[in-house]
Coordinates of C-alpha atoms and ligand atoms in Angstrom, one line a residue:
X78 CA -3.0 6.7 -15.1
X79 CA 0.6 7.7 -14.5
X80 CA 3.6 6.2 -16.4
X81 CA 4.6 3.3 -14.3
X82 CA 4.8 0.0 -15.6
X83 CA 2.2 -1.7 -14.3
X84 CA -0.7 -0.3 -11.9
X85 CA -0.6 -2.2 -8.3
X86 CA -4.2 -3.3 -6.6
X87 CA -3.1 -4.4 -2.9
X88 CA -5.2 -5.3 -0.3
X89 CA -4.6 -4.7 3.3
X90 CA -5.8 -7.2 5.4
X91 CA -5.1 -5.4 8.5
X92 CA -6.1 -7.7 11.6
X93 CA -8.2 -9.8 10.2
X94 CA -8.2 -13.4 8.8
X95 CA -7.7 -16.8 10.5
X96 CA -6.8 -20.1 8.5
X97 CA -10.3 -19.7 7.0
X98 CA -10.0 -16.4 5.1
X99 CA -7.4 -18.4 2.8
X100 CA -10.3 -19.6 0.8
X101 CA -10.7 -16.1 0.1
X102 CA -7.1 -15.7 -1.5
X103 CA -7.5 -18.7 -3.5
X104 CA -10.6 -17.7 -5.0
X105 CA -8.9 -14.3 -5.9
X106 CA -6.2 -16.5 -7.1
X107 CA -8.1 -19.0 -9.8
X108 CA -10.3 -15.8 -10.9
X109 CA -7.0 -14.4 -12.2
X110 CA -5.8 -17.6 -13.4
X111 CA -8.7 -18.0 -15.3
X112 CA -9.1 -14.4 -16.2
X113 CA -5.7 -12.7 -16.0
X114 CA -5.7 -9.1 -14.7
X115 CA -4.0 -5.9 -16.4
X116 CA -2.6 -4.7 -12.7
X117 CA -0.4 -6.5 -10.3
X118 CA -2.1 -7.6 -7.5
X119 CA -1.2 -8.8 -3.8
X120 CA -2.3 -9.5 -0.8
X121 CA -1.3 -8.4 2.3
X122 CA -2.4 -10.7 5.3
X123 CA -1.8 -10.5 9.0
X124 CA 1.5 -11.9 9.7
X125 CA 0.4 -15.0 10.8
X126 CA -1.0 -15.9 7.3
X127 CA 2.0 -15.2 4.9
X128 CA 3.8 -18.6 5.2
X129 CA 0.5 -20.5 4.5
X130 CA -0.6 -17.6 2.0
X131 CA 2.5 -17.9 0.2
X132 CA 2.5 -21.6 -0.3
X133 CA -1.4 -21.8 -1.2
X134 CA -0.8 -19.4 -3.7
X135 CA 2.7 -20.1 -5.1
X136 CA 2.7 -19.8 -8.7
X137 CA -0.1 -17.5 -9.0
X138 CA -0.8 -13.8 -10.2
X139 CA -1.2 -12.9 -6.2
X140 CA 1.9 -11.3 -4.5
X141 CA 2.2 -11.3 -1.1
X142 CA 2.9 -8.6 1.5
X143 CA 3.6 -7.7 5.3
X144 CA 1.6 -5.0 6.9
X145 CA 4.9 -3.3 8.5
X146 CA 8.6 -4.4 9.8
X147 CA 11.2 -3.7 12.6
X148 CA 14.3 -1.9 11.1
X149 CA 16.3 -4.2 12.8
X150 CA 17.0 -7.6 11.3
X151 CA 16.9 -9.2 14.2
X152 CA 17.6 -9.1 18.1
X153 CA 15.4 -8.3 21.4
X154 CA 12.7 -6.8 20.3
X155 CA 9.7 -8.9 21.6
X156 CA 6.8 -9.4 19.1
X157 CA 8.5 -8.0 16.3
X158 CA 8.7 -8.9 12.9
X159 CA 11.4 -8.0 10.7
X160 CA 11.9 -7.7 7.0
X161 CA 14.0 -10.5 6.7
X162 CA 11.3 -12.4 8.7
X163 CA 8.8 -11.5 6.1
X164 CA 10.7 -12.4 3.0
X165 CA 11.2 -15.7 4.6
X166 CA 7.8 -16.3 5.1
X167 CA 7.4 -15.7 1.4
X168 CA 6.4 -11.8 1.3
X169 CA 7.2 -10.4 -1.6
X170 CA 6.1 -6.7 -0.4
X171 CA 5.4 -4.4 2.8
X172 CA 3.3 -1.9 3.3
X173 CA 4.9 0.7 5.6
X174 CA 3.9 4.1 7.9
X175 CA 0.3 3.0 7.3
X176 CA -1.7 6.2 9.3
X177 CA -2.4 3.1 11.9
X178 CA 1.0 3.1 13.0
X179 CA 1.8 6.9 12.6
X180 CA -1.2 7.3 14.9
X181 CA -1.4 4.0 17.1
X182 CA 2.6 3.5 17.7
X183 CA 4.1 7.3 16.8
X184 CA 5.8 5.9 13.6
X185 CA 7.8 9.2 12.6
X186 CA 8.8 9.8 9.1
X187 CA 12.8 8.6 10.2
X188 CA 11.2 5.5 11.7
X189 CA 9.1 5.0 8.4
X190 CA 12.2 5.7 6.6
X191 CA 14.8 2.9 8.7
X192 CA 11.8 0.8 7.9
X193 CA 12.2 1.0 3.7
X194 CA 15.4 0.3 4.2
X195 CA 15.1 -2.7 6.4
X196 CA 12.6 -3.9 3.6
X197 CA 15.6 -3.1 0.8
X198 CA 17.8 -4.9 2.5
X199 CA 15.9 -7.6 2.6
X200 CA 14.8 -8.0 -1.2
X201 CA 10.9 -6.5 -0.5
X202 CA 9.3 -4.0 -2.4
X203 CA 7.9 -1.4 0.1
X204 CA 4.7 0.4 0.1
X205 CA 5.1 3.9 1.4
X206 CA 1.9 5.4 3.2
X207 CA 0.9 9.2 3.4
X208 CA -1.8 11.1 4.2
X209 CA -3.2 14.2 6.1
X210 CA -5.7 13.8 9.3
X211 CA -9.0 16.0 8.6
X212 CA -7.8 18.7 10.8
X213 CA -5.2 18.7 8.8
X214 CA -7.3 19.0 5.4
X215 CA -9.5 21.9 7.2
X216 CA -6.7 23.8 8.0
X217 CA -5.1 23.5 4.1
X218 CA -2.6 21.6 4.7
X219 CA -3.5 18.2 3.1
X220 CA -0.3 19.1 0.2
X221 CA 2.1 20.4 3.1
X222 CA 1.8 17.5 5.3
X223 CA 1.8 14.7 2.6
X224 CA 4.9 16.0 0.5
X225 CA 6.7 16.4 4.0
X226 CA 5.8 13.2 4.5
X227 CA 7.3 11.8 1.4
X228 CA 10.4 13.9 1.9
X229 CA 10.9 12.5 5.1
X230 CA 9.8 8.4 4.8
X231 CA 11.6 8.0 1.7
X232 CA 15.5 7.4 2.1
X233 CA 17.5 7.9 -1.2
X234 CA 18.4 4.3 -1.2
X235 CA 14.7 3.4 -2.8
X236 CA 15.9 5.3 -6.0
X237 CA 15.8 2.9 -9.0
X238 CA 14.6 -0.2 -6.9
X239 CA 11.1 -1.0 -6.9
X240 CA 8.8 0.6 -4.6
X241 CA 5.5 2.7 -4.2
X242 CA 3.8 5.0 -2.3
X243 CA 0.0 4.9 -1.0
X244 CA -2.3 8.4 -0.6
X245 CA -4.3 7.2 2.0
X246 CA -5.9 10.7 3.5
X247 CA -7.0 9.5 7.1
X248 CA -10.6 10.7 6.9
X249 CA -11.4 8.4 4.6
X250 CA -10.3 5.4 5.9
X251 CA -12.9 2.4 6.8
X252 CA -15.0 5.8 6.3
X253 CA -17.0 5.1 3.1
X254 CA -16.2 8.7 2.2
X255 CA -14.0 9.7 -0.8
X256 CA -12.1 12.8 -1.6
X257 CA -13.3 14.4 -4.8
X258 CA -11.3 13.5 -8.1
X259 CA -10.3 17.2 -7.7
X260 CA -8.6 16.5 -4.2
X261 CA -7.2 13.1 -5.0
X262 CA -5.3 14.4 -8.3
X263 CA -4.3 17.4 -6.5
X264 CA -2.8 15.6 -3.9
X265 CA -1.6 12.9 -6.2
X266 CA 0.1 15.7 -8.6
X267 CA 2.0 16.5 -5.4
X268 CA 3.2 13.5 -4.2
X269 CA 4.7 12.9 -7.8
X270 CA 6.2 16.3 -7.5
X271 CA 8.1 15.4 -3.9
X272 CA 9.0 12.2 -5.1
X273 CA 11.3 14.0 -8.4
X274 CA 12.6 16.6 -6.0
X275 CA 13.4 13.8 -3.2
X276 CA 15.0 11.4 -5.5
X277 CA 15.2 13.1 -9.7
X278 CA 14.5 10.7 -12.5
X279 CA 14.1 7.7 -10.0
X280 CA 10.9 9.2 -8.4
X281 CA 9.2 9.9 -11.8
X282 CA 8.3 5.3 -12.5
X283 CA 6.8 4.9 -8.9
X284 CA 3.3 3.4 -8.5
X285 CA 1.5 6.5 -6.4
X286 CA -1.8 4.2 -5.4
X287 CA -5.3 5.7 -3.9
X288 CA -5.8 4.1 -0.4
X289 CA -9.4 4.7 1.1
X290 CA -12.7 3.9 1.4
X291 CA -12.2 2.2 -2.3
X292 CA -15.0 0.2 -3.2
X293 CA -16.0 -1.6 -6.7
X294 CA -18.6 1.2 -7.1
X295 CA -15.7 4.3 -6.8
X296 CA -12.8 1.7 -8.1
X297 CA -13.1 3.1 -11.9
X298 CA -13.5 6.6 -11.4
X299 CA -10.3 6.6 -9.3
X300 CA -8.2 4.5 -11.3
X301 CA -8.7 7.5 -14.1
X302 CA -7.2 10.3 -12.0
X303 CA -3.7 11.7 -13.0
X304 CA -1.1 10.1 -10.9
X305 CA -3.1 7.4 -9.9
X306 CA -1.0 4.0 -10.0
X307 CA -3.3 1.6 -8.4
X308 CA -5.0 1.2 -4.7
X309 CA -4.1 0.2 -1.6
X310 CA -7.6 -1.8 -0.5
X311 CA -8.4 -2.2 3.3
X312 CA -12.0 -3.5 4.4
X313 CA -13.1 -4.3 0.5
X314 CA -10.0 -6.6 0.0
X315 CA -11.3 -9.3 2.2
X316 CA -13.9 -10.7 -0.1
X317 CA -12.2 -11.9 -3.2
X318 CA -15.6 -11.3 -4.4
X319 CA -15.4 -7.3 -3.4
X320 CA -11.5 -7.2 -4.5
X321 CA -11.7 -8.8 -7.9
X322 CA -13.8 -5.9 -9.5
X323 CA -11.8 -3.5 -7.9
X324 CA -8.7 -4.9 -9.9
X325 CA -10.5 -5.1 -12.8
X326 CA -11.3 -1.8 -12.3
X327 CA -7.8 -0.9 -13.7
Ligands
LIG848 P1 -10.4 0.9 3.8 O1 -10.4 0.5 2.3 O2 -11.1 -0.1 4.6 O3 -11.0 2.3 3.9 O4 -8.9 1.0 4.3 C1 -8.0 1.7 3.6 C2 -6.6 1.3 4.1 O5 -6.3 1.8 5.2 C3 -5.7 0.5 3.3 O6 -4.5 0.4 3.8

């Protein structure tokens, strides 16, 4: 484990879940009530959830998070969400420069970056995605790609607020492939690395989670690796009956 506080289990929700998936969340919710966890854990539903999310599960051990924000607070951007949006809805955290939007919408590392501070700004924790394509594995550049990445979503105002960041290698996402232990510490050693060069003392508490293909039968054997912090949870998240043994994985 690294030396952060407290390990973070998040799931992403990605598009899914209508009104009825809330039952899922509550049963996440009474499991930890009657069986608290050792790791933080949230939820991170489409945007259309968080209000009700929030209010079904006010009080409990689940956090809530966006799936990404504008930069801008507000204004003429239509379909947008912004940060300030989020909070209001109840978020609590955001998960930003997921490998969906680098790849679907050309998120750049100064987008991803305007976007953490949006989220600052307005009171949210963010969750900071990296990760290399396979191409970019093949051609040994996993370590390259994903400390430039960190350099370059991370502004310096994150320092000594809360925040994490998610190694979520492309290839292995909704993939039911893993990277060896051997690849994910490596990778994880180095994002630790960039953060204390990008930011000193501030980047050496940050949550680094795992983010792919996580499942409860791989949960364990991640949560062990140096510099592993937690997991950010897509497809196995949206079972509270899948999720819960990943958090008590930790
Ligand atoms: P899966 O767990 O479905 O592979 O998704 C990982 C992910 O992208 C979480 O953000």
């Amino acid at each position: 484990m690294t030396n952060s506080p407290r390990p973070l289990i998040a799931g992403n929700w990605k598009m899914n879940g209508l009104g009825a998936s809330l039952a899922e969340a509550t049963a996440l919710a009474q499991a930890l009530a009657a069986e608290p966890a050792a790791a933080r854990v949230a939820l991170c539903p489409p945007a259309t959830l968080i209000e009700r999310m929030s209010r079904q599960l006010a009080g409990s051990a689940v956090e809530i998070g966006g799936q990404d924000c504008r930069a801008e607070a507000s204004g003429a951007f239509t379909g947008d969400v912004s940060a300030e949006m989020l909070a209001d809805a109840g978020a609590r955290l955001v998960i930003l420069g997921h490998s969906e939007r680098r790849a679907g919408y050309g998120e750049t590392d100064a987008l991803v970056s305007a976007k953490v501070e949006a989220a600052l700004r307005a009171g949210l924790e963010p969750i900071v995605c990296v990760g290399e394509t396979l191409a970019e594995r093949e051609a040994g550049q996993a370590v390259a790609v994903v400390a430039a990445q960190v350099a370059g979503s991370l502004p310096t105002a994150v320092a000594g607020k809360p925040f994490s960041v998610a190694y979520e290698p492309v290839w292995c996402i909704g993939s039911g492939c893993i990277p060896t232990i051997e690849q994910i510490e490596e990778v994880h050693v180095a994002v630790r690395a960039a953060l204390v060069a990008r930011l000193g003392e501030a980047g050496k508490g940050a949550a680094i989670l795992y983010g792919g293909s996580v499942k409860p039968a791989n949960a364990a054997d991640i949560m062990k690796v140096r510099e592993v912090g937690g997991a950010l949870v897509g497809g196995a998240s949206l079972k509270a009956a899948d999720f819960l043994p990943i958090v008590r994985a930790v």
